[in-house]
Amino acid sequence: MNDYTNDPKLLQYIKEHTKVSEANIRLVLGHEQAYVSRMQKNAKHDVEIDSDELVDYVLSRPDVKLSELDVDTILDLEMKYLLDNGLADYDD
């Protein structure tokens, strides 16, 4: 997954669907990127991510003061945006 934390269209999309500030959206996406960067890539150079573990990781960061629902919503909206724009896909 590429670094989409500075994609203005993605940030605007998430802001339109949540009541979370852009700063907090960037914070969550930044922690997500750090989490993904540490993951092992498989033979296809993809990373398998457990969404519950990712949410738990983001919530464990001391600078994240959002609810679990907010973090989960941000990450779900990011994935929806990436899927809808052909930037990501689910690997079955």
Tab-separated table of C-alpha atoms in Angstrom:
chain	number	residue	atom	x	y	z
A	1	MET	CA	0.000	0.000	0.000
A	2	ASN	CA	1.318	3.427	-0.886
A	3	ASP	CA	1.331	6.485	1.336
A	4	TYR	CA	-2.059	8.102	0.788
A	5	THR	CA	-1.965	10.239	3.942
A	6	ASN	CA	-1.459	13.395	1.886
A	7	ASP	CA	-3.993	12.640	-0.858
A	8	PRO	CA	-6.329	15.658	-0.673
A	9	LYS	CA	-9.195	13.774	-2.347
A	10	LEU	CA	-8.941	10.920	0.152
A	11	LEU	CA	-8.789	13.292	3.104
A	12	GLN	CA	-11.782	15.239	1.809
A	13	TYR	CA	-13.716	12.014	1.211
A	14	ILE	CA	-13.149	10.859	4.796
A	15	LYS	CA	-13.936	14.312	6.224
A	16	GLU	CA	-17.240	14.379	4.341
A	17	HIS	CA	-18.300	11.074	5.911
A	18	THR	CA	-17.113	11.649	9.489
A	19	LYS	CA	-17.006	14.367	12.114
A	20	VAL	CA	-13.261	13.836	12.569
A	21	SER	CA	-10.782	16.634	11.925
A	22	GLU	CA	-8.301	16.397	9.068
A	23	ALA	CA	-5.454	16.405	11.594
A	24	ASN	CA	-6.892	13.325	13.313
A	25	ILE	CA	-7.525	11.617	9.970
A	26	ARG	CA	-3.881	12.210	8.999
A	27	LEU	CA	-2.780	10.909	12.403
A	28	VAL	CA	-4.721	7.654	11.998
A	29	LEU	CA	-3.524	7.160	8.418
A	30	GLY	CA	0.057	7.875	9.482
A	31	HIS	CA	-0.087	5.243	12.213
A	32	GLU	CA	-1.666	2.834	9.758
A	33	GLN	CA	1.231	3.427	7.361
A	34	ALA	CA	3.754	2.758	10.141
A	35	TYR	CA	1.934	-0.489	11.008
A	36	VAL	CA	1.865	-1.630	7.382
A	37	SER	CA	5.547	-0.773	6.927
A	38	ARG	CA	6.461	-3.261	9.662
A	39	MET	CA	4.407	-6.108	8.236
A	40	GLN	CA	5.944	-9.014	6.335
A	41	LYS	CA	5.196	-9.061	2.614
A	42	ASN	CA	4.061	-12.290	1.027
A	43	ALA	CA	5.369	-13.802	-2.229
A	44	LYS	CA	3.266	-11.337	-4.254
A	45	HIS	CA	4.782	-8.452	-2.251
A	46	ASP	CA	1.394	-7.817	-0.644
A	47	VAL	CA	0.760	-7.297	3.045
A	48	GLU	CA	-1.983	-9.224	4.803
A	49	ILE	CA	-3.621	-6.976	7.382
A	50	ASP	CA	-6.012	-8.001	10.129
A	51	SER	CA	-8.279	-4.975	10.479
A	52	ASP	CA	-8.979	-5.617	14.169
A	53	GLU	CA	-5.255	-5.745	14.935
A	54	LEU	CA	-4.711	-2.567	12.940
A	55	VAL	CA	-7.442	-0.718	14.858
A	56	ASP	CA	-5.981	-1.957	18.147
A	57	TYR	CA	-2.524	-0.782	17.083
A	58	VAL	CA	-3.749	2.697	16.141
A	59	LEU	CA	-5.712	3.008	19.385
A	60	SER	CA	-2.618	2.008	21.366
A	61	ARG	CA	-0.667	5.019	20.101
A	62	PRO	CA	-0.470	7.612	22.895
A	63	ASP	CA	-1.316	10.546	20.614
A	64	VAL	CA	-4.569	9.004	19.339
A	65	LYS	CA	-7.520	10.253	21.383
A	66	LEU	CA	-10.283	8.989	19.106
A	67	SER	CA	-12.849	6.304	19.812
A	68	GLU	CA	-12.559	2.816	18.375
A	69	LEU	CA	-15.552	3.602	16.170
A	70	ASP	CA	-13.871	6.724	14.766
A	71	VAL	CA	-10.633	4.865	13.976
A	72	ASP	CA	-12.495	1.946	12.423
A	73	THR	CA	-14.644	4.306	10.343
A	74	ILE	CA	-11.617	6.225	9.062
A	75	LEU	CA	-9.868	3.013	8.027
A	76	ASP	CA	-13.031	1.594	6.431
A	77	LEU	CA	-13.616	4.794	4.464
A	78	GLU	CA	-9.995	4.825	3.335
A	79	MET	CA	-10.324	1.265	2.037
A	80	LYS	CA	-13.627	2.057	0.312
A	81	TYR	CA	-12.051	5.074	-1.376
A	82	LEU	CA	-9.012	3.072	-2.496
A	83	LEU	CA	-11.177	0.206	-3.793
A	84	ASP	CA	-13.559	2.555	-5.614
A	85	ASN	CA	-10.607	4.279	-7.290
A	86	GLY	CA	-8.758	1.081	-8.243
A	87	LEU	CA	-5.865	1.823	-5.906
A	88	ALA	CA	-6.301	-1.311	-3.755
A	89	ASP	CA	-8.060	-4.636	-3.826
A	90	TYR	CA	-8.937	-7.476	-1.540
A	91	ASP	CA	-6.817	-10.578	-1.968
A	92	ASP	CA	-8.946	-13.666	-1.487
